[in-house]
PDB file of C-alpha atoms and ligand atoms in Angstrom:
ATOM      1  CA  MET A   1     125.301  97.358 103.082  1.00 97.00           C
ATOM      2  CA  ARG A   2     125.035  93.606 102.573  1.00 98.00           C
ATOM      3  CA  ILE A   3     124.451  91.875  99.231  1.00 98.00           C
ATOM      4  CA  ASP A   4     123.830  88.105  99.070  1.00 99.00           C
ATOM      5  CA  ILE A   5     123.903  86.270  95.747  1.00 99.00           C
ATOM      6  CA  ALA A   6     122.122  82.879  95.428  1.00 98.00           C
ATOM      7  CA  THR A   7     123.462  81.000  92.412  1.00 98.00           C
ATOM      8  CA  LEU A   8     124.475  77.607  90.994  1.00 98.00           C
ATOM      9  CA  PHE A   9     127.843  79.182  90.098  1.00 98.00           C
ATOM     10  CA  PRO A  10     129.179  80.987  93.178  1.00 98.00           C
ATOM     11  CA  GLU A  11     132.768  80.620  91.975  1.00 98.00           C
ATOM     12  CA  MET A  12     131.917  82.657  88.886  1.00 98.00           C
ATOM     13  CA  CYS A  13     130.558  85.464  91.058  1.00 98.00           C
ATOM     14  CA  GLU A  14     133.396  85.269  93.584  1.00 98.00           C
ATOM     15  CA  ALA A  15     135.986  85.546  90.813  1.00 98.00           C
ATOM     16  CA  VAL A  16     134.536  88.839  89.615  1.00 98.00           C
ATOM     17  CA  LEU A  17     133.707  90.265  93.027  1.00 98.00           C
ATOM     18  CA  SER A  18     137.146  89.522  94.476  1.00 98.00           C
ATOM     19  CA  ALA A  19     138.834  91.674  91.873  1.00 95.00           C
ATOM     20  CA  SER A  20     139.325  95.369  91.368  1.00 95.00           C
ATOM     21  CA  ILE A  21     137.399  98.085  93.188  1.00 95.00           C
ATOM     22  CA  ILE A  22     134.720  95.820  94.602  1.00 97.00           C
ATOM     23  CA  GLY A  23     137.291  93.287  95.835  1.00 97.00           C
ATOM     24  CA  ARG A  24     139.204  96.062  97.546  1.00 97.00           C
ATOM     25  CA  ALA A  25     136.058  97.488  99.137  1.00 97.00           C
ATOM     26  CA  ARG A  26     135.083  94.042 100.449  1.00 97.00           C
ATOM     27  CA  LYS A  27     138.497  93.519 102.020  1.00 98.00           C
ATOM     28  CA  ALA A  28     138.293  96.951 103.607  1.00 97.00           C
ATOM     29  CA  GLY A  29     134.874  96.115 105.071  1.00 97.00           C
ATOM     30  CA  LYS A  30     133.115  98.883 103.137  1.00 97.00           C
ATOM     31  CA  ILE A  31     130.583  96.420 101.780  1.00 98.00           C
ATOM     32  CA  GLU A  32     129.640  92.827 102.643  1.00 98.00           C
ATOM     33  CA  ILE A  33     129.006  90.486  99.698  1.00 98.00           C
ATOM     34  CA  CYS A  34     128.264  86.762 100.214  1.00 98.00           C
ATOM     35  CA  CYS A  35     127.827  84.199  97.418  1.00 98.00           C
ATOM     36  CA  HIS A  36     125.784  81.046  98.120  1.00 98.00           C
ATOM     37  CA  ASN A  37     125.566  77.785  96.165  1.00 98.00           C
ATOM     38  CA  ILE A  38     121.888  76.830  95.759  1.00 98.00           C
ATOM     39  CA  ARG A  39     122.993  73.206  95.179  1.00 98.00           C
ATOM     40  CA  ASP A  40     124.157  73.048  98.812  1.00 98.00           C
ATOM     41  CA  TYR A  41     120.489  73.371  99.791  1.00 98.00           C
ATOM     42  CA  SER A  42     119.117  70.556  97.643  1.00 98.00           C
ATOM     43  CA  PRO A  43     116.925  68.177  99.647  1.00 97.00           C
ATOM     44  CA  ASP A  44     118.338  65.448  97.341  1.00 97.00           C
ATOM     45  CA  ARG A  45     121.278  64.395  99.495  1.00 94.00           C
ATOM     46  CA  ARG A  46     122.497  61.799  96.973  1.00 96.00           C
ATOM     47  CA  HIS A  47     122.660  63.724  93.708  1.00 97.00           C
ATOM     48  CA  HIS A  48     122.134  67.296  94.917  1.00 97.00           C
ATOM     49  CA  ARG A  49     119.563  67.753  92.206  1.00 97.00           C
ATOM     50  CA  VAL A  50     118.127  71.252  91.841  1.00 98.00           C
ATOM     51  CA  ASP A  51     116.141  71.101  88.590  1.00 97.00           C
ATOM     52  CA  ASP A  52     113.497  69.046  86.824  1.00 97.00           C
ATOM     53  CA  SER A  53     111.556  69.032  83.550  1.00 96.00           C
ATOM     54  CA  PRO A  54     108.732  71.552  83.102  1.00 96.00           C
ATOM     55  CA  TYR A  55     105.117  70.603  83.816  1.00 97.00           C
ATOM     56  CA  GLY A  56     103.127  70.800  80.600  1.00 97.00           C
ATOM     57  CA  GLY A  57     106.113  69.758  78.546  1.00 96.00           C
ATOM     58  CA  GLY A  58     108.675  71.769  76.666  1.00 94.00           C
ATOM     59  CA  LYS A  59     112.385  72.089  76.329  1.00 92.00           C
ATOM     60  CA  GLY A  60     114.983  72.439  79.032  1.00 93.00           C
ATOM     61  CA  MET A  61     114.885  72.142  82.789  1.00 96.00           C
ATOM     62  CA  VAL A  62     113.336  74.301  85.483  1.00 97.00           C
ATOM     63  CA  MET A  63     114.995  75.033  88.838  1.00 98.00           C
ATOM     64  CA  GLN A  64     112.939  73.648  91.708  1.00 98.00           C
ATOM     65  CA  PRO A  65     111.649  75.992  94.419  1.00 98.00           C
ATOM     66  CA  GLU A  66     112.772  74.133  97.540  1.00 98.00           C
ATOM     67  CA  PRO A  67     116.579  74.466  97.269  1.00 98.00           C
ATOM     68  CA  ILE A  68     116.179  78.174  96.587  1.00 98.00           C
ATOM     69  CA  TYR A  69     113.779  78.573  99.500  1.00 98.00           C
ATOM     70  CA  ARG A  70     116.143  76.781 101.891  1.00 98.00           C
ATOM     71  CA  CYS A  71     119.005  78.978 100.713  1.00 98.00           C
ATOM     72  CA  TYR A  72     116.846  82.079 101.306  1.00 99.00           C
ATOM     73  CA  LEU A  73     115.933  80.936 104.831  1.00 98.00           C
ATOM     74  CA  ASP A  74     119.572  80.222 105.647  1.00 98.00           C
ATOM     75  CA  ILE A  75     120.581  83.710 104.534  1.00 98.00           C
ATOM     76  CA  ILE A  76     117.960  85.182 106.867  1.00 98.00           C
ATOM     77  CA  ARG A  77     119.243  82.982 109.671  1.00 98.00           C
ATOM     78  CA  GLN A  78     122.876  83.951 109.075  1.00 97.00           C
ATOM     79  CA  SER A  79     122.268  87.664 108.639  1.00 98.00           C
ATOM     80  CA  LEU A  80     119.416  88.099 111.121  1.00 98.00           C
ATOM     81  CA  SER A  81     117.817  90.347 108.533  1.00 98.00           C
ATOM     82  CA  LEU A  82     115.076  90.102 105.927  1.00 98.00           C
ATOM     83  CA  PRO A  83     116.602  90.897 102.550  1.00 98.00           C
ATOM     84  CA  HIS A  84     114.947  92.751  99.702  1.00 99.00           C
ATOM     85  CA  VAL A  85     114.858  89.928  97.110  1.00 99.00           C
ATOM     86  CA  ILE A  86     115.591  90.610  93.449  1.00 99.00           C
ATOM     87  CA  TYR A  87     115.145  87.873  90.827  1.00 98.00           C
ATOM     88  CA  LEU A  88     117.379  88.477  87.813  1.00 98.00           C
ATOM     89  CA  SER A  89     115.367  87.781  84.695  1.00 96.00           C
ATOM     90  CA  PRO A  90     114.890  89.114  81.176  1.00 95.00           C
ATOM     91  CA  GLN A  91     111.267  89.738  82.260  1.00 94.00           C
ATOM     92  CA  GLY A  92     112.208  92.371  84.838  1.00 96.00           C
ATOM     93  CA  LYS A  93     112.392  96.152  84.593  1.00 97.00           C
ATOM     94  CA  VAL A  94     115.628  97.221  82.978  1.00 96.00           C
ATOM     95  CA  LEU A  95     118.305  98.395  85.388  1.00 96.00           C
ATOM     96  CA  THR A  96     119.020 102.101  85.222  1.00 88.00           C
ATOM     97  CA  GLN A  97     121.305 104.379  87.159  1.00 87.00           C
ATOM     98  CA  LYS A  98     118.243 105.771  88.915  1.00 87.00           C
ATOM     99  CA  LYS A  99     117.392 102.244  90.031  1.00 95.00           C
ATOM    100  CA  ALA A 100     120.942 101.629  91.245  1.00 95.00           C
ATOM    101  CA  LEU A 101     120.731 104.817  93.306  1.00 93.00           C
ATOM    102  CA  ALA A 102     117.471 103.615  94.861  1.00 97.00           C
ATOM    103  CA  LEU A 103     118.902 100.154  95.640  1.00 98.00           C
ATOM    104  CA  ARG A 104     121.859 101.751  97.396  1.00 97.00           C
ATOM    105  CA  GLU A 105     119.425 102.891 100.103  1.00 98.00           C
ATOM    106  CA  ILE A 106     118.366  99.303 100.926  1.00 98.00           C
ATOM    107  CA  PRO A 107     120.598  97.798 103.619  1.00 98.00           C
ATOM    108  CA  HIS A 108     120.246  94.136 102.595  1.00 98.00           C
ATOM    109  CA  LEU A 109     119.758  92.818  99.060  1.00 99.00           C
ATOM    110  CA  LEU A 110     119.447  89.182  97.931  1.00 99.00           C
ATOM    111  CA  LEU A 111     120.052  88.612  94.230  1.00 99.00           C
ATOM    112  CA  LEU A 112     118.572  85.333  92.930  1.00 98.00           C
ATOM    113  CA  CYS A 113     120.157  83.873  89.790  1.00 98.00           C
ATOM    114  CA  GLY A 114     118.143  81.505  87.585  1.00 96.00           C
ATOM    115  CA  HIS A 115     119.575  79.033  85.084  1.00 88.00           C
ATOM    116  CA  TYR A 116     118.289  76.549  82.478  1.00 77.00           C
ATOM    117  CA  GLU A 117     114.737  77.586  81.465  1.00 84.00           C
ATOM    118  CA  GLY A 118     114.323  79.609  84.631  1.00 90.00           C
ATOM    119  CA  VAL A 119     112.951  78.894  88.076  1.00 97.00           C
ATOM    120  CA  ASP A 120     109.617  77.504  89.233  1.00 98.00           C
ATOM    121  CA  GLU A 121     107.236  80.460  89.221  1.00 98.00           C
ATOM    122  CA  ARG A 122     106.142  79.772  92.796  1.00 98.00           C
ATOM    123  CA  ILE A 123     109.484  80.693  94.333  1.00 98.00           C
ATOM    124  CA  ILE A 124     109.239  84.062  92.620  1.00 98.00           C
ATOM    125  CA  GLU A 125     105.749  84.529  94.078  1.00 98.00           C
ATOM    126  CA  LYS A 126     106.956  83.401  97.469  1.00 98.00           C
ATOM    127  CA  ILE A 127     110.118  85.405  98.005  1.00 98.00           C
ATOM    128  CA  ALA A 128     110.824  87.909  95.245  1.00 98.00           C
ATOM    129  CA  ASP A 129     110.119  91.575  95.830  1.00 98.00           C
ATOM    130  CA  GLU A 130     110.959  92.517  92.272  1.00 98.00           C
ATOM    131  CA  GLU A 131     112.525  91.307  89.030  1.00 98.00           C
ATOM    132  CA  LEU A 132     115.366  93.140  87.312  1.00 98.00           C
ATOM    133  CA  SER A 133     116.859  92.751  83.830  1.00 97.00           C
ATOM    134  CA  ILE A 134     120.071  94.194  82.547  1.00 98.00           C
ATOM    135  CA  GLY A 135     118.670  94.593  79.033  1.00 96.00           C
ATOM    136  CA  ASP A 136     116.425  93.104  76.380  1.00 93.00           C
ATOM    137  CA  TYR A 137     118.575  90.115  75.519  1.00 94.00           C
ATOM    138  CA  VAL A 138     118.882  86.640  77.039  1.00 94.00           C
ATOM    139  CA  LEU A 139     121.906  85.481  79.004  1.00 96.00           C
ATOM    140  CA  THR A 140     122.561  81.827  79.907  1.00 95.00           C
ATOM    141  CA  GLY A 141     121.895  82.611  83.550  1.00 96.00           C
ATOM    142  CA  GLY A 142     121.327  85.428  86.012  1.00 98.00           C
ATOM    143  CA  GLU A 143     124.937  85.598  87.236  1.00 98.00           C
ATOM    144  CA  LEU A 144     126.215  88.246  84.845  1.00 98.00           C
ATOM    145  CA  ALA A 145     123.145  90.331  85.581  1.00 98.00           C
ATOM    146  CA  ALA A 146     123.583  89.918  89.358  1.00 98.00           C
ATOM    147  CA  LEU A 147     127.183  90.968  88.947  1.00 98.00           C
ATOM    148  CA  ALA A 148     126.113  94.026  86.983  1.00 98.00           C
ATOM    149  CA  VAL A 149     123.578  94.976  89.658  1.00 98.00           C
ATOM    150  CA  THR A 150     126.073  94.346  92.458  1.00 98.00           C
ATOM    151  CA  ASP A 151     128.741  96.411  90.767  1.00 97.00           C
ATOM    152  CA  ALA A 152     126.396  99.273  89.903  1.00 95.00           C
ATOM    153  CA  VAL A 153     125.029  99.459  93.465  1.00 97.00           C
ATOM    154  CA  ALA A 154     128.224  98.734  95.416  1.00 97.00           C
ATOM    155  CA  ARG A 155     130.191 101.501  93.719  1.00 93.00           C
ATOM    156  CA  LEU A 156     127.603 103.982  94.970  1.00 94.00           C
ATOM    157  CA  CYS A 157     128.124 102.974  98.595  1.00 95.00           C
ATOM    158  CA  ASP A 158     130.162 105.184 100.909  1.00 94.00           C
ATOM    159  CA  GLY A 159     133.868 104.421 100.892  1.00 94.00           C
ATOM    160  CA  VAL A 160     133.804 102.035  97.921  1.00 93.00           C
ATOM    161  CA  LEU A 161     135.178 104.495  95.383  1.00 90.00           C
ATOM    162  CA  SER A 162     138.163 106.659  96.232  1.00 85.00           C
ATOM    163  CA  ALA A 163     137.892 110.440  95.918  1.00 76.00           C
ATOM    164  CA  SER A 164     139.480 110.318  92.457  1.00 66.00           C
ATOM    165  CA  GLU A 165     136.957 107.702  91.359  1.00 69.00           C
ATOM    166  CA  CYS A 166     134.061 109.846  92.506  1.00 63.00           C
ATOM    167  CA  PHE A 167     130.796 109.158  90.665  1.00 71.00           C
ATOM    168  CA  GLU A 168     128.986 112.378  91.508  1.00 64.00           C
ATOM    169  CA  GLU A 169     129.614 114.085  88.171  1.00 45.00           C
ATOM    170  CA  GLU A 170     129.751 111.238  85.690  1.00 46.00           C
ATOM    171  CA  SER A 171     127.189 110.762  82.910  1.00 39.00           C
ATOM    172  CA  HIS A 172     125.377 108.254  82.493  1.00 32.00           C
ATOM    173  CA  MET A 173     112.736  91.593  71.505  1.00 38.00           C
ATOM    174  CA  ASN A 174     110.064  91.904  69.781  1.00 39.00           C
ATOM    175  CA  GLY A 175     107.350  90.107  70.952  1.00 68.00           C
ATOM    176  CA  LEU A 176     106.103  88.767  74.230  1.00 83.00           C
ATOM    177  CA  LEU A 177     107.458  87.751  77.593  1.00 81.00           C
ATOM    178  CA  GLU A 178     107.501  84.070  78.435  1.00 86.00           C
ATOM    179  CA  TYR A 179     104.681  82.337  80.275  1.00 92.00           C
ATOM    180  CA  PRO A 180     105.245  81.110  83.876  1.00 94.00           C
ATOM    181  CA  GLN A 181     107.001  77.754  84.380  1.00 93.00           C
ATOM    182  CA  TYR A 182     106.320  75.105  87.013  1.00 97.00           C
ATOM    183  CA  THR A 183     107.994  71.852  88.007  1.00 96.00           C
ATOM    184  CA  ARG A 184     107.720  69.270  90.789  1.00 96.00           C
ATOM    185  CA  PRO A 185     106.366  69.233  93.402  1.00 97.00           C
ATOM    186  CA  GLU A 186     102.797  69.670  92.210  1.00 97.00           C
ATOM    187  CA  ARG A 187     101.908  71.456  95.467  1.00 98.00           C
ATOM    188  CA  TRP A 188     104.525  73.542  97.202  1.00 97.00           C
ATOM    189  CA  GLU A 189     104.011  75.801 100.227  1.00 98.00           C
ATOM    190  CA  GLY A 190     100.269  75.716  99.637  1.00 98.00           C
ATOM    191  CA  MET A 191     100.643  76.780  96.004  1.00 98.00           C
ATOM    192  CA  ALA A 192      99.407  74.512  93.202  1.00 98.00           C
ATOM    193  CA  VAL A 193     100.570  74.202  89.600  1.00 98.00           C
ATOM    194  CA  PRO A 194      97.849  75.582  87.267  1.00 98.00           C
ATOM    195  CA  PRO A 195      95.612  72.539  86.490  1.00 98.00           C
ATOM    196  CA  VAL A 196      95.790  73.060  82.709  1.00 98.00           C
ATOM    197  CA  LEU A 197      99.493  72.150  82.764  1.00 97.00           C
ATOM    198  CA  LEU A 198      98.655  68.743  84.291  1.00 97.00           C
ATOM    199  CA  SER A 199      95.882  68.049  81.774  1.00 97.00           C
ATOM    200  CA  GLY A 200      98.098  66.740  78.981  1.00 97.00           C
ATOM    201  CA  HIS A 201      95.873  68.707  76.554  1.00 97.00           C
ATOM    202  CA  HIS A 202      98.484  70.327  74.344  1.00 96.00           C
ATOM    203  CA  ALA A 203      96.170  72.747  72.562  1.00 97.00           C
ATOM    204  CA  ASN A 204      94.804  74.026  75.870  1.00 98.00           C
ATOM    205  CA  ILE A 205      98.280  74.310  77.332  1.00 97.00           C
ATOM    206  CA  SER A 206      99.461  76.213  74.324  1.00 93.00           C
ATOM    207  CA  ALA A 207      96.464  78.570  74.451  1.00 96.00           C
ATOM    208  CA  TRP A 208      96.898  79.116  78.167  1.00 97.00           C
ATOM    209  CA  ARG A 209     100.566  79.902  77.728  1.00 94.00           C
ATOM    210  CA  GLN A 210      99.849  82.301  74.927  1.00 92.00           C
ATOM    211  CA  GLN A 211      97.310  84.105  77.060  1.00 95.00           C
ATOM    212  CA  GLN A 212      99.712  84.197  80.005  1.00 94.00           C
ATOM    213  CA  SER A 213     102.398  85.600  77.710  1.00 91.00           C
ATOM    214  CA  LEU A 214     100.059  88.335  76.542  1.00 92.00           C
ATOM    215  CA  ASP A 215      98.798  89.136  80.040  1.00 95.00           C
ATOM    216  CA  ARG A 216     102.283  89.308  81.487  1.00 92.00           C
ATOM    217  CA  THR A 217     103.625  91.405  78.677  1.00 90.00           C
ATOM    218  CA  ARG A 218     100.744  93.817  79.062  1.00 95.00           C
ATOM    219  CA  GLN A 219     101.327  93.830  82.792  1.00 95.00           C
ATOM    220  CA  LYS A 220     105.112  93.881  83.007  1.00 93.00           C
ATOM    221  CA  ARG A 221     106.345  95.447  79.761  1.00 86.00           C
ATOM    222  CA  PRO A 222     103.505  97.320  78.071  1.00 93.00           C
ATOM    223  CA  ASP A 223     106.101  99.221  76.042  1.00 89.00           C
ATOM    224  CA  LEU A 224     106.786  96.007  74.087  1.00 77.00           C
ATOM    225  CA  LEU A 225     103.186  95.987  72.807  1.00 89.00           C
ATOM    226  CA  GLU A 226     103.204  99.552  71.583  1.00 84.00           C
TER     227      GLU A 226
HETATM  228  N1  ADE B 301     118.922  86.155  82.859  1.00 73.65           N
HETATM  229  C1  ADE B 301     118.985  85.853  81.532  1.00 73.65           C
HETATM  230  N2  ADE B 301     119.018  86.964  80.783  1.00 73.65           N
HETATM  231  C2  ADE B 301     118.968  88.047  81.667  1.00 73.65           C
HETATM  232  C3  ADE B 301     118.959  89.477  81.523  1.00 73.65           C
HETATM  233  N3  ADE B 301     118.984  90.071  80.329  1.00 73.65           N
HETATM  234  N4  ADE B 301     118.917  90.239  82.659  1.00 73.65           N
HETATM  235  C4  ADE B 301     118.859  89.637  83.879  1.00 73.65           C
HETATM  236  N5  ADE B 301     118.856  88.306  84.078  1.00 73.65           N
HETATM  237  C5  ADE B 301     118.912  87.507  82.986  1.00 73.65           C
END
């Protein structure tokens, strides 16, 4: 099995994944794990910029789609395989052991880590097959979650745990999800930013976001509305 991790902090991931059981399994060739720095794929050759302010206003910065997309394409080129792409986000389904067991069956996973206020919604639409959360709380970025997913899945792969570490018999916010975020460019890969966010009409933007929050919560986490 191969797991790629796309992140702004590859050294953080490498540090964890070089240690202990997973580090040993990697060295032994039982599992292939590759960490990639999204900043290396910035089209901005001078400053290596990867984020910009959100369309429609608001706090924080949003990661732009293009560096992530270039990183994704390079992983396909390197691996000669199309990965199953997982975006780590507090909006995803919560990781369970059952889910880890299902992911173990997929030969190539790509874990995408967001930072700041998240990533431009269009890259999620473009490449993500699913979103996963590690719980109903907010981390500063997707790295810890990607590490949790990687660890939970890798340890289930053949040869990763020793016989004595065998897993076969072990046990086992209130409110709404956030609305989608968009940043420059205004059109990307044929996908446009919702016009209301370019209108400068704060009341309309606010209403639109509220509706999006409601719709997404109903769609993605109906249990939160119960
Ligand atoms: N990014 C920020 N918080 C997260 C969470 N709880 N799970 C996955 N990714 C995240």
